[in-house]
XYZ file of C-alpha atoms in Angstrom:
587
model
C 110.969 61.468 115.334
C 110.040 64.090 117.697
C 106.399 63.996 116.415
C 106.563 60.154 116.748
C 107.689 61.028 120.383
C 104.785 59.994 122.924
C 106.457 59.458 126.415
C 108.341 61.691 127.410
C 108.669 62.727 131.160
C 107.067 66.096 131.238
C 108.066 66.504 134.894
C 111.781 66.911 133.862
C 113.339 69.448 133.867
C 114.856 69.421 130.225
C 113.126 67.336 127.690
C 116.285 67.601 125.440
C 118.048 65.459 127.274
C 115.427 62.951 126.994
C 115.537 63.056 123.928
C 119.138 63.005 123.123
C 118.495 59.321 125.321
C 116.173 58.033 122.381
C 117.219 55.137 120.959
C 116.545 56.556 117.282
C 118.672 59.549 118.183
C 121.763 59.849 115.862
C 125.054 60.827 117.336
C 125.365 62.658 114.479
C 122.232 64.913 115.311
C 123.995 66.716 118.117
C 126.283 69.019 115.723
C 123.794 69.641 113.753
C 122.826 74.011 114.289
C 119.281 73.035 113.122
C 118.634 70.038 115.452
C 120.758 72.452 118.417
C 117.838 75.034 117.492
C 115.124 72.598 117.817
C 116.530 71.392 121.154
C 116.962 74.228 122.257
C 113.117 75.977 121.929
C 111.707 73.105 123.040
C 113.500 72.971 126.149
C 112.850 76.876 126.484
C 109.274 76.805 125.675
C 108.801 73.544 128.544
C 110.404 75.834 130.856
C 108.427 78.748 129.908
C 105.079 76.511 130.278
C 106.080 75.535 133.711
C 106.968 78.510 135.857
C 103.738 80.293 134.115
C 101.706 77.174 134.949
C 100.627 76.773 131.705
C 97.418 74.329 131.054
C 97.901 70.979 129.722
C 95.442 71.663 126.801
C 97.691 74.056 125.332
C 97.072 72.086 121.702
C 93.603 72.218 122.410
C 92.915 75.973 122.371
C 95.446 76.169 119.510
C 93.414 73.996 117.269
C 89.777 75.891 118.783
C 90.947 79.463 119.076
C 94.145 80.406 118.645
C 96.349 83.344 119.602
C 98.720 82.834 117.142
C 98.613 81.701 113.494
C 100.374 80.943 110.799
C 100.186 81.671 107.079
C 100.795 78.815 105.034
C 102.316 78.909 101.111
C 102.835 76.372 99.463
C 106.276 77.688 97.282
C 106.181 74.325 95.392
C 103.487 76.588 92.967
C 105.741 79.139 92.501
C 108.009 77.226 90.995
C 111.218 78.887 92.652
C 114.648 77.716 92.305
C 116.179 75.993 95.526
C 118.454 78.481 96.891
C 115.387 80.619 97.949
C 114.632 77.900 100.364
C 118.273 77.278 101.599
C 118.595 81.481 102.055
C 115.135 81.324 103.607
C 116.061 78.100 106.734
C 119.613 79.285 106.424
C 118.761 82.262 108.507
C 115.429 81.333 110.178
C 113.577 84.681 109.723
C 109.866 84.887 108.138
C 110.002 86.823 104.371
C 110.198 90.342 104.050
C 107.200 92.456 102.640
C 109.595 92.909 99.707
C 110.013 89.060 99.010
C 106.203 88.395 99.823
C 105.743 90.746 97.271
C 108.047 89.038 94.234
C 106.279 85.835 95.374
C 102.784 87.403 94.935
C 104.164 89.092 91.983
C 105.664 85.894 90.094
C 101.980 84.514 91.069
C 100.274 87.072 88.828
C 102.744 87.445 85.795
C 101.694 84.130 85.290
C 98.265 85.284 84.254
C 99.573 88.337 81.650
C 100.260 87.080 78.408
C 102.465 88.689 75.963
C 105.248 89.411 78.876
C 108.092 87.438 79.539
C 107.263 86.528 83.235
C 110.472 84.779 84.027
C 112.852 87.857 82.480
C 111.061 90.681 84.704
C 111.636 88.330 87.737
C 115.355 87.902 86.768
C 115.908 91.759 86.120
C 114.069 92.478 89.578
C 117.018 89.907 90.927
C 119.628 91.179 89.339
C 119.986 94.761 87.034
C 116.687 96.448 88.308
C 117.864 95.357 92.115
C 121.319 96.337 91.349
C 120.086 100.327 90.835
C 117.785 100.528 93.631
C 120.931 99.738 95.726
C 123.024 102.444 94.189
C 120.546 104.597 95.581
C 118.903 103.363 98.828
C 121.583 101.174 100.821
C 120.016 101.073 104.068
C 116.213 100.587 102.106
C 116.999 98.850 99.299
C 114.035 96.244 99.625
C 111.261 99.325 101.059
C 112.411 101.799 98.003
C 112.091 99.454 95.287
C 108.887 98.492 96.348
C 107.791 102.122 96.615
C 108.795 102.725 93.277
C 106.921 100.211 92.288
C 103.982 100.790 93.860
C 104.335 104.588 92.198
C 103.999 102.999 88.697
C 101.171 100.931 89.746
C 99.188 103.769 90.993
C 100.085 106.115 88.239
C 98.862 103.377 86.245
C 95.048 103.133 88.161
C 95.070 106.807 87.478
C 94.462 106.575 84.091
C 90.870 105.291 84.926
C 88.553 107.698 86.380
C 86.636 104.214 87.986
C 89.728 103.364 90.288
C 89.111 106.992 92.534
C 87.597 105.436 95.511
C 90.776 102.634 95.262
C 93.264 105.099 94.854
C 92.107 107.539 97.247
C 92.547 104.922 99.967
C 95.168 103.829 98.807
C 97.196 107.314 98.516
C 95.599 109.006 101.663
C 94.819 105.766 103.429
C 97.965 104.390 103.312
C 95.969 101.046 102.584
C 98.465 99.163 99.976
C 96.179 97.964 97.019
C 96.944 93.744 97.175
C 97.577 91.825 93.629
C 94.751 90.054 94.545
C 92.632 92.554 94.099
C 94.089 93.918 90.775
C 92.283 91.971 88.453
C 88.759 93.327 90.175
C 90.484 96.864 88.994
C 89.987 98.624 86.133
C 94.243 98.145 84.594
C 95.346 96.822 81.368
C 97.366 93.777 82.575
C 100.152 93.525 79.551
C 100.565 97.305 79.214
C 101.229 98.340 82.833
C 103.478 95.614 82.827
C 105.627 96.659 79.945
C 105.894 99.979 81.473
C 107.154 98.836 84.644
C 109.448 97.225 82.638
C 110.363 99.372 79.784
C 111.291 102.233 83.171
C 113.411 100.123 84.799
C 115.132 98.927 82.000
C 115.665 102.727 81.090
C 116.533 103.925 84.770
C 119.332 100.599 85.307
C 120.995 101.324 82.116
C 121.260 104.770 82.884
C 119.671 106.116 79.912
C 118.106 109.290 81.328
C 121.204 109.903 83.554
C 122.166 112.331 80.499
C 119.023 113.501 78.719
C 118.473 117.625 79.201
C 115.524 118.569 81.423
C 114.293 120.992 83.145
C 112.590 118.808 85.456
C 115.571 117.072 87.972
C 114.876 113.755 87.243
C 117.095 112.041 89.907
C 115.031 113.737 92.516
C 111.907 112.513 90.908
C 112.921 108.990 91.008
C 114.132 108.881 94.702
C 111.103 110.998 95.621
C 109.274 107.970 94.052
C 110.860 105.589 96.592
C 109.873 106.962 99.450
C 106.479 106.997 101.098
C 106.367 110.198 101.094
C 105.686 111.108 96.964
C 103.158 113.803 96.571
C 100.872 114.252 93.900
C 102.816 116.784 91.763
C 105.424 114.256 91.674
C 103.595 111.112 90.483
C 102.519 113.241 87.459
C 105.930 114.578 86.648
C 107.178 110.868 87.078
C 104.261 109.661 84.604
C 105.578 112.550 82.460
C 108.743 110.392 82.105
C 107.494 106.527 81.802
C 104.789 107.451 79.459
C 107.303 109.664 77.278
C 110.043 106.237 77.496
C 106.400 104.332 77.030
C 106.062 105.870 73.346
C 109.385 106.786 72.244
C 111.663 103.983 74.020
C 115.363 105.481 74.350
C 114.488 107.924 71.509
C 115.032 110.950 73.226
C 114.624 113.266 70.684
C 112.041 116.035 72.258
C 112.415 114.642 75.286
C 113.499 117.614 76.669
C 110.594 119.792 74.587
C 108.459 117.538 76.236
C 109.956 117.411 79.561
C 109.618 121.204 79.627
C 106.040 121.332 79.027
C 105.401 118.365 81.669
C 106.913 121.251 83.984
C 105.212 124.090 83.337
C 101.562 122.797 83.516
C 102.119 120.193 86.571
C 104.250 122.614 88.371
C 101.567 125.531 87.978
C 98.229 123.247 88.623
C 97.119 122.998 92.319
C 96.532 119.229 93.438
C 94.254 119.046 96.269
C 92.232 116.217 95.323
C 92.596 112.643 93.608
C 90.154 114.332 90.856
C 93.487 116.226 90.058
C 96.219 113.632 89.819
C 94.680 111.651 87.796
C 92.621 114.219 85.506
C 96.498 115.306 85.100
C 97.839 111.612 84.265
C 95.082 111.074 82.156
C 96.073 113.864 79.590
C 99.514 112.988 79.650
C 98.187 110.134 77.729
C 96.859 112.234 75.289
C 98.701 114.637 74.980
C 102.400 112.465 74.824
C 101.154 111.163 71.276
C 101.493 114.897 70.078
C 105.259 114.787 71.703
C 107.178 115.167 67.992
C 105.118 118.297 66.950
C 103.970 119.463 70.395
C 104.235 122.577 69.043
C 101.852 122.300 66.026
C 99.527 120.924 68.159
C 99.564 123.184 71.040
C 99.470 126.272 68.508
C 96.609 124.212 66.744
C 93.046 126.867 67.899
C 91.316 123.777 67.562
C 92.624 121.421 70.241
C 90.716 122.182 73.348
C 93.403 121.119 76.772
C 92.552 120.033 79.843
C 94.085 118.229 82.885
C 96.149 121.014 84.112
C 95.284 124.753 85.277
C 93.741 126.654 82.578
C 95.521 129.460 82.049
C 99.127 127.694 82.256
C 97.336 125.326 79.394
C 96.729 128.658 77.469
C 100.021 130.170 78.408
C 101.302 126.999 76.634
C 99.486 127.428 73.606
C 100.632 131.352 73.205
C 104.364 130.055 73.646
C 104.052 127.315 70.549
C 102.328 129.899 68.866
C 105.613 132.428 69.367
C 108.036 129.699 68.230
C 106.157 129.151 65.683
C 106.207 132.562 64.437
C 109.634 133.148 64.997
C 112.735 131.152 66.740
C 114.108 133.082 68.215
C 111.782 133.327 71.135
C 112.944 129.745 72.207
C 115.470 131.122 73.259
C 114.105 134.583 75.979
C 111.000 132.436 77.163
C 113.229 129.633 78.121
C 115.654 131.871 80.284
C 112.399 133.716 81.745
C 110.957 130.247 82.696
C 113.954 128.132 84.160
C 114.102 130.664 86.577
C 113.609 129.147 89.655
C 110.685 131.794 91.149
C 108.477 131.432 87.461
C 109.079 127.716 86.996
C 106.894 128.272 83.990
C 104.814 130.830 84.998
C 105.714 134.042 82.819
C 102.223 134.629 81.599
C 102.627 138.480 83.719
C 105.662 138.816 80.826
C 103.922 138.087 77.979
C 100.708 140.268 78.844
C 103.293 143.021 79.492
C 104.240 143.096 75.998
C 100.369 142.125 74.748
C 101.600 139.007 73.050
C 98.042 138.291 72.353
C 98.393 140.589 69.376
C 101.236 137.928 68.059
C 99.259 137.529 64.721
C 99.242 141.022 63.251
C 103.135 141.258 64.211
C 106.244 142.222 61.686
C 109.506 140.120 61.679
C 110.682 143.269 62.909
C 107.889 143.411 65.638
C 108.584 140.164 67.400
C 112.084 141.375 67.378
C 110.850 144.791 69.528
C 108.725 142.587 71.902
C 111.625 139.850 72.229
C 113.847 143.091 73.496
C 110.261 144.153 75.385
C 109.846 141.205 77.053
C 113.851 140.735 78.469
C 113.684 144.200 79.624
C 110.331 143.316 81.529
C 112.276 140.177 82.701
C 115.678 141.522 84.082
C 113.625 144.228 86.055
C 111.505 141.162 87.533
C 113.999 139.189 88.816
C 115.627 142.167 90.458
C 112.508 142.298 92.242
C 112.115 138.801 92.687
C 114.733 136.439 94.022
C 115.030 133.037 93.138
C 113.496 131.598 96.341
C 112.004 135.134 97.785
C 111.737 139.040 97.268
C 114.882 140.937 96.657
C 113.874 144.003 98.220
C 111.507 144.612 101.106
C 108.490 142.962 101.272
C 107.351 146.782 102.760
C 108.922 148.778 100.723
C 107.436 146.967 96.952
C 103.842 146.833 98.629
C 104.057 150.646 99.273
C 105.787 151.428 95.803
C 102.714 148.996 94.254
C 100.219 150.864 96.338
C 101.448 154.134 93.898
C 100.020 152.354 91.047
C 96.995 151.256 92.303
C 94.783 148.646 95.019
C 97.081 145.548 93.361
C 95.973 143.989 97.241
C 94.165 140.335 96.862
C 90.888 138.988 98.623
C 91.238 135.920 100.860
C 87.989 135.824 102.460
C 86.604 138.559 103.717
C 90.042 140.113 104.254
C 92.549 141.394 101.898
C 96.153 140.475 101.314
C 99.560 143.012 101.000
C 100.917 139.344 100.149
C 103.295 137.463 101.578
C 106.700 135.504 101.214
C 107.205 131.915 99.791
C 104.421 130.154 97.922
C 101.364 130.203 99.515
C 98.752 129.484 96.729
C 96.303 132.392 97.694
C 97.527 135.417 98.643
C 101.947 135.039 97.726
C 103.356 136.891 95.562
C 104.063 133.954 93.222
C 100.370 133.807 93.234
C 100.252 137.844 92.505
C 101.677 137.101 89.306
C 99.035 135.304 87.353
C 96.142 137.778 89.113
C 94.291 140.730 87.075
C 95.914 142.905 89.812
C 99.483 142.298 88.153
C 98.798 145.140 85.579
C 99.917 147.182 88.587
C 103.262 145.116 88.365
C 103.872 146.690 84.375
C 102.866 150.428 85.273
C 105.688 149.579 88.405
C 108.387 148.188 86.453
C 107.933 150.976 83.802
C 109.046 153.853 86.140
C 112.977 151.558 86.860
C 115.280 150.397 85.533
C 117.370 147.023 86.392
C 120.401 148.505 88.104
C 118.444 150.650 90.353
C 115.170 148.699 90.992
C 115.537 149.411 95.241
C 116.306 153.002 94.634
C 113.888 153.160 91.925
C 111.281 151.998 94.524
C 111.759 154.588 96.912
C 111.494 157.555 94.696
C 108.274 156.353 93.915
C 107.327 155.913 97.012
C 108.388 159.624 98.067
C 107.085 161.012 95.023
C 103.491 159.835 95.674
C 100.645 161.580 94.807
C 97.855 159.012 96.309
C 95.070 161.002 98.385
C 93.019 157.862 98.336
C 92.929 155.254 101.711
C 96.253 153.726 100.009
C 97.716 157.033 101.444
C 98.835 156.511 105.091
C 100.297 152.887 103.954
C 102.102 153.940 101.422
C 103.737 157.215 103.548
C 104.162 155.800 106.980
C 106.547 152.865 106.448
C 106.005 151.661 110.339
C 102.196 150.518 109.598
C 102.957 147.885 107.702
C 106.084 146.718 109.338
C 104.277 146.070 112.649
C 100.857 145.392 111.660
C 98.342 143.592 109.921
C 99.793 140.173 111.127
C 102.310 137.235 109.469
C 99.355 137.037 106.825
C 99.714 141.022 106.109
C 95.649 141.303 106.150
C 93.031 144.177 106.266
C 89.200 144.129 106.595
C 88.131 146.518 104.156
C 84.551 147.706 104.552
C 84.631 150.974 103.024
C 87.489 154.299 102.442
C 86.051 155.039 105.979
C 86.410 151.554 107.726
C 89.071 149.593 107.812
C 90.505 147.290 109.973
C 94.575 145.890 109.970
C 94.075 142.721 111.297
C 96.841 140.670 113.385
C 95.084 137.200 112.535
C 92.674 136.288 110.100
C 88.912 137.169 112.133
C 88.072 140.580 113.423
C 87.427 138.402 116.585
C 91.027 138.734 117.446
C 93.314 141.573 118.261
C 93.118 144.385 115.730
C 93.557 148.353 114.908
C 91.708 150.476 113.004
C 93.928 151.859 109.994
C 93.560 155.896 110.591
C 94.014 155.999 114.291
C 96.706 154.209 114.107
C 98.119 155.883 110.815
C 98.589 158.717 113.517
C 100.064 157.240 116.107
C 102.743 156.132 112.861
C 103.164 159.772 112.214
C 103.944 160.687 116.073
C 106.158 158.115 115.657
C 107.828 159.029 112.821
C 108.093 163.056 114.475
C 109.588 160.884 118.040
C 106.274 161.847 119.737
C 106.718 159.377 122.685
C 102.589 157.511 122.357
C 100.581 153.739 122.714
C 98.430 152.708 120.428
C 96.012 150.628 122.442
C 94.386 148.004 120.538
C 91.678 145.725 121.105
C 90.020 142.508 120.689
C 86.756 142.415 118.272
C 85.949 144.996 115.518
C 83.883 147.233 117.324
C 85.792 147.812 120.873
C 87.845 150.704 121.524
C 91.258 151.919 120.098
C 93.347 154.543 120.166
C 96.323 156.513 120.400
C 97.191 157.399 123.418
C 99.706 160.372 124.617
C 102.229 159.511 127.293
C 102.415 162.904 128.229
C 98.772 164.412 129.223
C 96.680 161.214 128.892
C 95.187 162.431 125.889
C 93.578 160.001 123.263
C 92.916 160.090 119.842
C 89.942 157.327 118.006
C 88.298 157.554 114.704
C 84.813 157.525 114.636
C 82.084 158.558 111.637
C 84.716 160.121 109.331
C 86.842 162.127 112.555
C 89.183 162.196 114.319
C 87.523 162.153 118.099
C 90.288 163.964 120.621
C 89.438 163.025 124.523
C 91.584 164.885 127.563
C 92.868 162.007 130.306
C 89.283 162.358 131.771
C 87.471 161.100 128.666
C 85.978 164.363 127.582
C 85.802 165.326 124.363
C 87.961 168.344 122.916
C 87.703 168.538 119.520
C 86.237 166.690 116.339
C 88.570 167.195 113.227
C 87.794 165.695 109.877
C 91.181 166.131 108.000
C 94.229 163.786 108.768
C 96.802 166.576 109.115
C 95.002 168.940 111.213
C 94.352 165.807 113.663
C 97.637 165.196 113.516
C 98.676 168.486 113.844
C 96.522 168.683 117.426
C 98.191 165.495 118.845
C 101.722 167.501 118.567
C 100.547 170.602 120.151
C 99.019 168.291 122.622
C 102.327 166.590 123.110
C 104.094 170.083 123.400
C 105.082 170.025 119.726
C 105.367 173.152 118.069
C 103.699 172.386 114.582
C 104.778 175.020 112.702
């Protein structure tokens, strides 16, 4: 009736009243909420056009250069139930992103052989929906959609040629459309079946009680968000790949998850290529999950896709497990310590585990005892999330055994708390310099680690450049910045850095050591730092204005007028001189 009206008076205030009075208007329509809504909207448009004096040629504008467009989907082609149309009309809202996704997914399924599309769609609206509703009631639709795409992207990562599309999707937020899937490398039937078996297992709660060192619930929840990272994506695929091969047979699930945790957590993911290589490696490895130890122990097996050192470590562990099953308990305890999280190569190095082929049964037991001893001492130093002892104490004690510092760029770091990939204590445990830690652990007992470290410092016989870092705790406590850096040119040219660059504030090491020594003696003095490597840096006595700097392997002492009053090569003599100038008897 509405579209046939051609004689309405557009100058009147209300169009709805005119429509009510039309002879073709049925009285009962006035009580129909849909009709009432249409008439209300017609009046609103009419009033808006009058208020803003809109052109009478609006219809022509909409046809030629429309500022408003509509997307038409022929729902008849989807063969959906009538309840969907009723729901759409009743709420008067457009389809959500998730509902559009379901419609497109259904269309996609029609072109995939060997899968029951109707059964999958039924599960989406029933048992699978129930699973996501329990986990994310507030963002149910969004969580379902994000999880689905996490599964999809992992499938795409199996094929190297999808690299650019994956990078754009994960890092640029450009969602891969179903229409584009046929243009990408993907096994249509396989990935749909993977989704089905994974969501079936989850909705049936068959993973809930399975033993796993990976927190499966956390990984699943992360996959329901935009923020899922590469590490969690690979862990999710480790679960999916196992379920694909073994369905609900979880006989070797725990061993598989342990291996997956170890190699993933200890691999750094900076690029989409790193992520894709790990996904592809899991495809190769999961087929050997039932005899994983034998497979890893095979010297002819070459592993890739994860951090090489960690893979070598996993091969060594497998050989130890096969040599003596008692190793599993010892190694699993150490692996599961939160700070180490699978990275226990340093403990294996300490017991010379590479020589396992030569061990007798008795030597296996002896090595296990030694392994546990090192582990117990190590966890007294390394807490679950941070050091159990002070950073300063550990650094100074470790310096007594050797130059343990790790190079980063042009600088060297005494190492920091946390999990920095380059200069953290966590990183140190896989560095060659970890050999100095063994020497330290050999000198302490688990019950007296902190006292033992202090005793090692007190008894230090070091005479080279490390000496003053060890002797004076103030240096590392107050200087070297957040990253605990020095610029080491040679033994006589060392800068303490506040930042990563010498263009920032820095201090000259030996003159600052004099300052630290004076402070320790209670002598009031000030250290004058400066920006840049070559500007003056010196210690100044508050009494008398005497100063000292270190240059050309000598300590040079000046009076208040900047006249040189002494040049001294020996540190202790220079310290005595400053004490004497401060009025302190050094005898």
